[in-house]
Amino acid sequence: GPQFEARIEAGLRNRTLNSWDATRLRAEFNDIARLESQYSQGGLTSAEQADLDRRFIALNARIPGASPY
């Protein structure tokens, strides 16, 4: 979402991310968003929510300077 994109843009500006890294992170974010949409079709189970949370936390941790949560 907007906060994720703002962190990517900040990383590009301060050169802690290069354009290749930013592209990969954005693609991974979009993959997780698509998975969330698929999971939401029948309502999220607790296991599905935990899976999404784990994926988003791992992705966030790969952005330099980002808090892990």
PDB file of N, CA, C and O in Angstrom:
ATOM      1  N   GLY A   1       0.813  -1.176   0.000  1.00  0.00           N
ATOM      2  CA  GLY A   1       0.000   0.000   0.000  1.00  0.00           C
ATOM      3  C   GLY A   1       0.863   1.249   0.000  1.00  0.00           C
ATOM      4  O   GLY A   1       2.061   1.207  -0.295  1.00  0.00           O
ATOM      5  N   PRO A   2       0.257   2.348   0.303  1.00  0.00           N
ATOM      6  CA  PRO A   2       0.964   3.628   0.266  1.00  0.00           C
ATOM      7  C   PRO A   2       2.169   3.704   1.208  1.00  0.00           C
ATOM      8  O   PRO A   2       3.197   4.281   0.854  1.00  0.00           O
ATOM      9  N   GLN A   3       2.061   3.123   2.390  1.00  0.00           N
ATOM     10  CA  GLN A   3       3.184   3.159   3.325  1.00  0.00           C
ATOM     11  C   GLN A   3       4.351   2.333   2.806  1.00  0.00           C
ATOM     12  O   GLN A   3       5.508   2.734   2.914  1.00  0.00           O
ATOM     13  N   PHE A   4       4.046   1.185   2.248  1.00  0.00           N
ATOM     14  CA  PHE A   4       5.087   0.333   1.669  1.00  0.00           C
ATOM     15  C   PHE A   4       5.807   1.089   0.555  1.00  0.00           C
ATOM     16  O   PHE A   4       7.031   1.135   0.513  1.00  0.00           O
ATOM     17  N   GLU A   5       5.029   1.689  -0.330  1.00  0.00           N
ATOM     18  CA  GLU A   5       5.608   2.423  -1.454  1.00  0.00           C
ATOM     19  C   GLU A   5       6.447   3.601  -0.968  1.00  0.00           C
ATOM     20  O   GLU A   5       7.520   3.874  -1.516  1.00  0.00           O
ATOM     21  N   ALA A   6       5.999   4.277   0.083  1.00  0.00           N
ATOM     22  CA  ALA A   6       6.765   5.399   0.631  1.00  0.00           C
ATOM     23  C   ALA A   6       8.123   4.928   1.155  1.00  0.00           C
ATOM     24  O   ALA A   6       9.142   5.609   0.971  1.00  0.00           O
ATOM     25  N   ARG A   7       8.153   3.759   1.791  1.00  0.00           N
ATOM     26  CA  ARG A   7       9.430   3.227   2.291  1.00  0.00           C
ATOM     27  C   ARG A   7      10.350   2.837   1.140  1.00  0.00           C
ATOM     28  O   ARG A   7      11.563   3.042   1.213  1.00  0.00           O
ATOM     29  N   ILE A   8       9.777   2.293   0.071  1.00  0.00           N
ATOM     30  CA  ILE A   8      10.577   1.954  -1.115  1.00  0.00           C
ATOM     31  C   ILE A   8      11.166   3.233  -1.715  1.00  0.00           C
ATOM     32  O   ILE A   8      12.359   3.296  -2.025  1.00  0.00           O
ATOM     33  N   GLU A   9      10.333   4.242  -1.883  1.00  0.00           N
ATOM     34  CA  GLU A   9      10.803   5.512  -2.449  1.00  0.00           C
ATOM     35  C   GLU A   9      11.889   6.136  -1.585  1.00  0.00           C
ATOM     36  O   GLU A   9      12.883   6.655  -2.095  1.00  0.00           O
ATOM     37  N   ALA A  10      11.725   6.071  -0.267  1.00  0.00           N
ATOM     38  CA  ALA A  10      12.748   6.604   0.639  1.00  0.00           C
ATOM     39  C   ALA A  10      14.050   5.833   0.471  1.00  0.00           C
ATOM     40  O   ALA A  10      15.133   6.433   0.460  1.00  0.00           O
ATOM     41  N   GLY A  11      13.969   4.516   0.335  1.00  0.00           N
ATOM     42  CA  GLY A  11      15.160   3.703   0.131  1.00  0.00           C
ATOM     43  C   GLY A  11      15.868   4.040  -1.167  1.00  0.00           C
ATOM     44  O   GLY A  11      17.098   4.043  -1.239  1.00  0.00           O
ATOM     45  N   LEU A  12      15.087   4.328  -2.205  1.00  0.00           N
ATOM     46  CA  LEU A  12      15.693   4.725  -3.477  1.00  0.00           C
ATOM     47  C   LEU A  12      16.369   6.091  -3.348  1.00  0.00           C
ATOM     48  O   LEU A  12      17.484   6.289  -3.845  1.00  0.00           O
ATOM     49  N   ARG A  13      15.700   7.025  -2.662  1.00  0.00           N
ATOM     50  CA  ARG A  13      16.266   8.367  -2.499  1.00  0.00           C
ATOM     51  C   ARG A  13      17.566   8.347  -1.696  1.00  0.00           C
ATOM     52  O   ARG A  13      18.528   9.033  -2.043  1.00  0.00           O
ATOM     53  N   ASN A  14      17.579   7.564  -0.611  1.00  0.00           N
ATOM     54  CA  ASN A  14      18.788   7.578   0.226  1.00  0.00           C
ATOM     55  C   ASN A  14      19.783   6.484  -0.184  1.00  0.00           C
ATOM     56  O   ASN A  14      20.780   6.269   0.491  1.00  0.00           O
ATOM     57  N   ARG A  15      19.482   5.816  -1.279  1.00  0.00           N
ATOM     58  CA  ARG A  15      20.373   4.824  -1.899  1.00  0.00           C
ATOM     59  C   ARG A  15      20.637   3.585  -1.050  1.00  0.00           C
ATOM     60  O   ARG A  15      21.656   2.918  -1.217  1.00  0.00           O
ATOM     61  N   THR A  16      19.703   3.272  -0.146  1.00  0.00           N
ATOM     62  CA  THR A  16      19.816   1.993   0.555  1.00  0.00           C
ATOM     63  C   THR A  16      19.173   0.884  -0.277  1.00  0.00           C
ATOM     64  O   THR A  16      19.353  -0.290   0.014  1.00  0.00           O
ATOM     65  N   LEU A  17      18.433   1.275  -1.318  1.00  0.00           N
ATOM     66  CA  LEU A  17      17.861   0.338  -2.294  1.00  0.00           C
ATOM     67  C   LEU A  17      18.258   0.794  -3.686  1.00  0.00           C
ATOM     68  O   LEU A  17      18.303   1.998  -3.957  1.00  0.00           O
ATOM     69  N   ASN A  18      18.506  -0.162  -4.567  1.00  0.00           N
ATOM     70  CA  ASN A  18      18.674   0.197  -5.972  1.00  0.00           C
ATOM     71  C   ASN A  18      17.375  -0.141  -6.706  1.00  0.00           C
ATOM     72  O   ASN A  18      16.452  -0.725  -6.125  1.00  0.00           O
ATOM     73  N   SER A  19      17.296   0.235  -7.962  1.00  0.00           N
ATOM     74  CA  SER A  19      16.034   0.055  -8.693  1.00  0.00           C
ATOM     75  C   SER A  19      15.674  -1.422  -8.851  1.00  0.00           C
ATOM     76  O   SER A  19      14.495  -1.785  -8.822  1.00  0.00           O
ATOM     77  N   TRP A  20      16.676  -2.293  -8.983  1.00  0.00           N
ATOM     78  CA  TRP A  20      16.411  -3.735  -9.091  1.00  0.00           C
ATOM     79  C   TRP A  20      15.767  -4.251  -7.806  1.00  0.00           C
ATOM     80  O   TRP A  20      14.778  -4.981  -7.844  1.00  0.00           O
ATOM     81  N   ASP A  21      16.335  -3.880  -6.650  1.00  0.00           N
ATOM     82  CA  ASP A  21      15.772  -4.296  -5.365  1.00  0.00           C
ATOM     83  C   ASP A  21      14.349  -3.772  -5.210  1.00  0.00           C
ATOM     84  O   ASP A  21      13.461  -4.500  -4.755  1.00  0.00           O
ATOM     85  N   ALA A  22      14.139  -2.522  -5.567  1.00  0.00           N
ATOM     86  CA  ALA A  22      12.813  -1.917  -5.440  1.00  0.00           C
ATOM     87  C   ALA A  22      11.793  -2.660  -6.304  1.00  0.00           C
ATOM     88  O   ALA A  22      10.676  -2.936  -5.857  1.00  0.00           O
ATOM     89  N   THR A  23      12.185  -3.005  -7.514  1.00  0.00           N
ATOM     90  CA  THR A  23      11.287  -3.735  -8.418  1.00  0.00           C
ATOM     91  C   THR A  23      10.933  -5.099  -7.838  1.00  0.00           C
ATOM     92  O   THR A  23       9.769  -5.513  -7.857  1.00  0.00           O
ATOM     93  N   ARG A  24      11.935  -5.800  -7.306  1.00  0.00           N
ATOM     94  CA  ARG A  24      11.680  -7.120  -6.712  1.00  0.00           C
ATOM     95  C   ARG A  24      10.769  -7.008  -5.492  1.00  0.00           C
ATOM     96  O   ARG A  24       9.868  -7.837  -5.313  1.00  0.00           O
ATOM     97  N   LEU A  25      11.011  -6.020  -4.641  1.00  0.00           N
ATOM     98  CA  LEU A  25      10.170  -5.848  -3.452  1.00  0.00           C
ATOM     99  C   LEU A  25       8.735  -5.509  -3.838  1.00  0.00           C
ATOM    100  O   LEU A  25       7.786  -6.034  -3.245  1.00  0.00           O
ATOM    101  N   ARG A  26       8.568  -4.647  -4.826  1.00  0.00           N
ATOM    102  CA  ARG A  26       7.211  -4.304  -5.287  1.00  0.00           C
ATOM    103  C   ARG A  26       6.495  -5.525  -5.858  1.00  0.00           C
ATOM    104  O   ARG A  26       5.306  -5.729  -5.611  1.00  0.00           O
ATOM    105  N   ALA A  27       7.214  -6.331  -6.625  1.00  0.00           N
ATOM    106  CA  ALA A  27       6.616  -7.542  -7.205  1.00  0.00           C
ATOM    107  C   ALA A  27       6.194  -8.502  -6.098  1.00  0.00           C
ATOM    108  O   ALA A  27       5.106  -9.097  -6.161  1.00  0.00           O
ATOM    109  N   GLU A  28       7.029  -8.652  -5.092  1.00  0.00           N
ATOM    110  CA  GLU A  28       6.689  -9.541  -3.987  1.00  0.00           C
ATOM    111  C   GLU A  28       5.482  -9.015  -3.213  1.00  0.00           C
ATOM    112  O   GLU A  28       4.591  -9.776  -2.831  1.00  0.00           O
ATOM    113  N   PHE A  29       5.424  -7.702  -3.003  1.00  0.00           N
ATOM    114  CA  PHE A  29       4.270  -7.093  -2.344  1.00  0.00           C
ATOM    115  C   PHE A  29       3.002  -7.391  -3.142  1.00  0.00           C
ATOM    116  O   PHE A  29       1.972  -7.784  -2.573  1.00  0.00           O
ATOM    117  N   ASN A  30       3.077  -7.221  -4.461  1.00  0.00           N
ATOM    118  CA  ASN A  30       1.910  -7.487  -5.313  1.00  0.00           C
ATOM    119  C   ASN A  30       1.498  -8.951  -5.261  1.00  0.00           C
ATOM    120  O   ASN A  30       0.309  -9.265  -5.264  1.00  0.00           O
ATOM    121  N   ASP A  31       2.466  -9.855  -5.196  1.00  0.00           N
ATOM    122  CA  ASP A  31       2.155 -11.283  -5.065  1.00  0.00           C
ATOM    123  C   ASP A  31       1.408 -11.561  -3.759  1.00  0.00           C
ATOM    124  O   ASP A  31       0.435 -12.319  -3.741  1.00  0.00           O
ATOM    125  N   ILE A  32       1.873 -10.949  -2.676  1.00  0.00           N
ATOM    126  CA  ILE A  32       1.222 -11.151  -1.377  1.00  0.00           C
ATOM    127  C   ILE A  32      -0.179 -10.544  -1.399  1.00  0.00           C
ATOM    128  O   ILE A  32      -1.127 -11.137  -0.867  1.00  0.00           O
ATOM    129  N   ALA A  33      -0.334  -9.392  -2.030  1.00  0.00           N
ATOM    130  CA  ALA A  33      -1.655  -8.762  -2.125  1.00  0.00           C
ATOM    131  C   ALA A  33      -2.618  -9.652  -2.919  1.00  0.00           C
ATOM    132  O   ALA A  33      -3.797  -9.776  -2.551  1.00  0.00           O
ATOM    133  N   ARG A  34      -2.116 -10.278  -3.994  1.00  0.00           N
ATOM    134  CA  ARG A  34      -2.969 -11.196  -4.766  1.00  0.00           C
ATOM    135  C   ARG A  34      -3.360 -12.410  -3.923  1.00  0.00           C
ATOM    136  O   ARG A  34      -4.517 -12.859  -3.953  1.00  0.00           O
ATOM    137  N   LEU A  35      -2.410 -12.926  -3.157  1.00  0.00           N
ATOM    138  CA  LEU A  35      -2.700 -14.057  -2.284  1.00  0.00           C
ATOM    139  C   LEU A  35      -3.752 -13.673  -1.242  1.00  0.00           C
ATOM    140  O   LEU A  35      -4.677 -14.441  -0.962  1.00  0.00           O
ATOM    141  N   GLU A  36      -3.623 -12.479  -0.695  1.00  0.00           N
ATOM    142  CA  GLU A  36      -4.609 -12.002   0.276  1.00  0.00           C
ATOM    143  C   GLU A  36      -5.995 -11.937  -0.351  1.00  0.00           C
ATOM    144  O   GLU A  36      -6.987 -12.335   0.258  1.00  0.00           O
ATOM    145  N   SER A  37      -6.068 -11.485  -1.593  1.00  0.00           N
ATOM    146  CA  SER A  37      -7.343 -11.428  -2.302  1.00  0.00           C
ATOM    147  C   SER A  37      -7.924 -12.830  -2.493  1.00  0.00           C
ATOM    148  O   SER A  37      -9.124 -13.050  -2.302  1.00  0.00           O
ATOM    149  N   GLN A  38      -7.063 -13.782  -2.853  1.00  0.00           N
ATOM    150  CA  GLN A  38      -7.522 -15.165  -3.021  1.00  0.00           C
ATOM    151  C   GLN A  38      -8.028 -15.725  -1.699  1.00  0.00           C
ATOM    152  O   GLN A  38      -9.079 -16.354  -1.654  1.00  0.00           O
ATOM    153  N   TYR A  39      -7.261 -15.527  -0.645  1.00  0.00           N
ATOM    154  CA  TYR A  39      -7.657 -16.016   0.676  1.00  0.00           C
ATOM    155  C   TYR A  39      -8.989 -15.396   1.111  1.00  0.00           C
ATOM    156  O   TYR A  39      -9.802 -16.047   1.748  1.00  0.00           O
ATOM    157  N   SER A  40      -9.184 -14.139   0.787  1.00  0.00           N
ATOM    158  CA  SER A  40     -10.364 -13.406   1.253  1.00  0.00           C
ATOM    159  C   SER A  40     -11.650 -13.859   0.580  1.00  0.00           C
ATOM    160  O   SER A  40     -12.736 -13.547   1.064  1.00  0.00           O
ATOM    161  N   GLN A  41     -11.538 -14.582  -0.506  1.00  0.00           N
ATOM    162  CA  GLN A  41     -12.728 -15.013  -1.244  1.00  0.00           C
ATOM    163  C   GLN A  41     -13.748 -15.708  -0.341  1.00  0.00           C
ATOM    164  O   GLN A  41     -14.921 -15.446  -0.420  1.00  0.00           O
ATOM    165  N   GLY A  42     -13.281 -16.594   0.520  1.00  0.00           N
ATOM    166  CA  GLY A  42     -14.190 -17.306   1.400  1.00  0.00           C
ATOM    167  C   GLY A  42     -14.069 -16.871   2.848  1.00  0.00           C
ATOM    168  O   GLY A  42     -14.562 -17.551   3.746  1.00  0.00           O
ATOM    169  N   GLY A  43     -13.407 -15.757   3.074  1.00  0.00           N
ATOM    170  CA  GLY A  43     -13.146 -15.312   4.438  1.00  0.00           C
ATOM    171  C   GLY A  43     -11.817 -15.886   4.907  1.00  0.00           C
ATOM    172  O   GLY A  43     -11.506 -17.044   4.646  1.00  0.00           O
ATOM    173  N   LEU A  44     -11.021 -15.066   5.554  1.00  0.00           N
ATOM    174  CA  LEU A  44      -9.696 -15.502   6.000  1.00  0.00           C
ATOM    175  C   LEU A  44      -9.789 -16.441   7.195  1.00  0.00           C
ATOM    176  O   LEU A  44     -10.463 -16.138   8.174  1.00  0.00           O
ATOM    177  N   THR A  45      -9.099 -17.561   7.112  1.00  0.00           N
ATOM    178  CA  THR A  45      -8.960 -18.426   8.284  1.00  0.00           C
ATOM    179  C   THR A  45      -7.812 -17.873   9.124  1.00  0.00           C
ATOM    180  O   THR A  45      -7.013 -17.060   8.650  1.00  0.00           O
ATOM    181  N   SER A  46      -7.706 -18.329  10.341  1.00  0.00           N
ATOM    182  CA  SER A  46      -6.601 -17.861  11.184  1.00  0.00           C
ATOM    183  C   SER A  46      -5.255 -18.295  10.598  1.00  0.00           C
ATOM    184  O   SER A  46      -4.271 -17.555  10.674  1.00  0.00           O
ATOM    185  N   ALA A  47      -5.205 -19.466   9.991  1.00  0.00           N
ATOM    186  CA  ALA A  47      -3.964 -19.934   9.366  1.00  0.00           C
ATOM    187  C   ALA A  47      -3.595 -19.060   8.168  1.00  0.00           C
ATOM    188  O   ALA A  47      -2.414 -18.732   7.968  1.00  0.00           O
ATOM    189  N   GLU A  48      -4.580 -18.675   7.371  1.00  0.00           N
ATOM    190  CA  GLU A  48      -4.322 -17.806   6.226  1.00  0.00           C
ATOM    191  C   GLU A  48      -3.854 -16.427   6.691  1.00  0.00           C
ATOM    192  O   GLU A  48      -2.924 -15.859   6.117  1.00  0.00           O
ATOM    193  N   GLN A  49      -4.493 -15.892   7.730  1.00  0.00           N
ATOM    194  CA  GLN A  49      -4.084 -14.591   8.263  1.00  0.00           C
ATOM    195  C   GLN A  49      -2.658 -14.666   8.801  1.00  0.00           C
ATOM    196  O   GLN A  49      -1.851 -13.769   8.567  1.00  0.00           O
ATOM    197  N   ALA A  50      -2.338 -15.747   9.488  1.00  0.00           N
ATOM    198  CA  ALA A  50      -0.983 -15.924  10.014  1.00  0.00           C
ATOM    199  C   ALA A  50       0.029 -16.017   8.869  1.00  0.00           C
ATOM    200  O   ALA A  50       1.132 -15.459   8.961  1.00  0.00           O
ATOM    201  N   ASP A  51      -0.336 -16.697   7.794  1.00  0.00           N
ATOM    202  CA  ASP A  51       0.536 -16.809   6.627  1.00  0.00           C
ATOM    203  C   ASP A  51       0.791 -15.431   6.020  1.00  0.00           C
ATOM    204  O   ASP A  51       1.935 -15.067   5.738  1.00  0.00           O
ATOM    205  N   LEU A  52      -0.264 -14.653   5.837  1.00  0.00           N
ATOM    206  CA  LEU A  52      -0.105 -13.305   5.280  1.00  0.00           C
ATOM    207  C   LEU A  52       0.740 -12.429   6.188  1.00  0.00           C
ATOM    208  O   LEU A  52       1.626 -11.711   5.716  1.00  0.00           O
ATOM    209  N   ASP A  53       0.471 -12.487   7.489  1.00  0.00           N
ATOM    210  CA  ASP A  53       1.254 -11.694   8.446  1.00  0.00           C
ATOM    211  C   ASP A  53       2.729 -12.049   8.351  1.00  0.00           C
ATOM    212  O   ASP A  53       3.587 -11.163   8.309  1.00  0.00           O
ATOM    213  N   ARG A  54       3.023 -13.338   8.316  1.00  0.00           N
ATOM    214  CA  ARG A  54       4.412 -13.792   8.230  1.00  0.00           C
ATOM    215  C   ARG A  54       5.070 -13.276   6.950  1.00  0.00           C
ATOM    216  O   ARG A  54       6.209 -12.791   6.966  1.00  0.00           O
ATOM    217  N   ARG A  55       4.354 -13.356   5.839  1.00  0.00           N
ATOM    218  CA  ARG A  55       4.903 -12.896   4.556  1.00  0.00           C
ATOM    219  C   ARG A  55       5.159 -11.387   4.560  1.00  0.00           C
ATOM    220  O   ARG A  55       6.196 -10.922   4.077  1.00  0.00           O
ATOM    221  N   PHE A  56       4.191 -10.615   5.092  1.00  0.00           N
ATOM    222  CA  PHE A  56       4.361  -9.161   5.127  1.00  0.00           C
ATOM    223  C   PHE A  56       5.500  -8.764   6.065  1.00  0.00           C
ATOM    224  O   PHE A  56       6.280  -7.861   5.758  1.00  0.00           O
ATOM    225  N   ILE A  57       5.631  -9.426   7.191  1.00  0.00           N
ATOM    226  CA  ILE A  57       6.718  -9.128   8.126  1.00  0.00           C
ATOM    227  C   ILE A  57       8.068  -9.428   7.479  1.00  0.00           C
ATOM    228  O   ILE A  57       9.005  -8.626   7.565  1.00  0.00           O
ATOM    229  N   ALA A  58       8.161 -10.563   6.804  1.00  0.00           N
ATOM    230  CA  ALA A  58       9.415 -10.928   6.140  1.00  0.00           C
ATOM    231  C   ALA A  58       9.758  -9.932   5.033  1.00  0.00           C
ATOM    232  O   ALA A  58      10.915  -9.527   4.885  1.00  0.00           O
ATOM    233  N   LEU A  59       8.761  -9.520   4.266  1.00  0.00           N
ATOM    234  CA  LEU A  59       8.989  -8.547   3.202  1.00  0.00           C
ATOM    235  C   LEU A  59       9.436  -7.216   3.792  1.00  0.00           C
ATOM    236  O   LEU A  59      10.403  -6.608   3.341  1.00  0.00           O
ATOM    237  N   ASN A  60       8.746  -6.764   4.817  1.00  0.00           N
ATOM    238  CA  ASN A  60       9.070  -5.490   5.456  1.00  0.00           C
ATOM    239  C   ASN A  60      10.505  -5.505   5.994  1.00  0.00           C
ATOM    240  O   ASN A  60      11.228  -4.508   5.894  1.00  0.00           O
ATOM    241  N   ALA A  61      10.923  -6.634   6.533  1.00  0.00           N
ATOM    242  CA  ALA A  61      12.260  -6.745   7.111  1.00  0.00           C
ATOM    243  C   ALA A  61      13.354  -6.620   6.040  1.00  0.00           C
ATOM    244  O   ALA A  61      14.494  -6.323   6.374  1.00  0.00           O
ATOM    245  N   ARG A  62      12.999  -6.822   4.785  1.00  0.00           N
ATOM    246  CA  ARG A  62      13.975  -6.732   3.707  1.00  0.00           C
ATOM    247  C   ARG A  62      14.155  -5.314   3.187  1.00  0.00           C
ATOM    248  O   ARG A  62      14.991  -5.059   2.318  1.00  0.00           O
ATOM    249  N   ILE A  63      13.366  -4.362   3.725  1.00  0.00           N
ATOM    250  CA  ILE A  63      13.520  -2.964   3.328  1.00  0.00           C
ATOM    251  C   ILE A  63      14.494  -2.315   4.309  1.00  0.00           C
ATOM    252  O   ILE A  63      14.216  -2.266   5.497  1.00  0.00           O
ATOM    253  N   PRO A  64      15.625  -1.845   3.825  1.00  0.00           N
ATOM    254  CA  PRO A  64      16.608  -1.246   4.731  1.00  0.00           C
ATOM    255  C   PRO A  64      16.004  -0.119   5.572  1.00  0.00           C
ATOM    256  O   PRO A  64      15.252   0.713   5.060  1.00  0.00           O
ATOM    257  N   GLY A  65      16.304  -0.153   6.859  1.00  0.00           N
ATOM    258  CA  GLY A  65      15.828   0.885   7.753  1.00  0.00           C
ATOM    259  C   GLY A  65      14.411   0.712   8.229  1.00  0.00           C
ATOM    260  O   GLY A  65      13.919   1.495   9.032  1.00  0.00           O
ATOM    261  N   ALA A  66      13.719  -0.335   7.774  1.00  0.00           N
ATOM    262  CA  ALA A  66      12.331  -0.561   8.179  1.00  0.00           C
ATOM    263  C   ALA A  66      12.297  -1.334   9.479  1.00  0.00           C
ATOM    264  O   ALA A  66      13.143  -2.176   9.727  1.00  0.00           O
ATOM    265  N   SER A  67      11.304  -1.030  10.294  1.00  0.00           N
ATOM    266  CA  SER A  67      11.130  -1.827  11.505  1.00  0.00           C
ATOM    267  C   SER A  67      10.581  -3.183  11.085  1.00  0.00           C
ATOM    268  O   SER A  67       9.920  -3.288  10.051  1.00  0.00           O
ATOM    269  N   PRO A  68      10.815  -4.234  11.858  1.00  0.00           N
ATOM    270  CA  PRO A  68      10.366  -5.552  11.427  1.00  0.00           C
ATOM    271  C   PRO A  68       8.853  -5.749  11.521  1.00  0.00           C
ATOM    272  O   PRO A  68       8.351  -6.751  11.072  1.00  0.00           O
ATOM    273  N   TYR A  69       8.113  -4.802  12.094  1.00  0.00           N
ATOM    274  CA  TYR A  69       6.658  -4.981  12.230  1.00  0.00           C
ATOM    275  C   TYR A  69       5.892  -3.814  11.676  1.00  0.00           C
ATOM    276  O   TYR A  69       6.209  -2.734  11.702  1.00  0.00           O
TER     277      TYR A  69
END
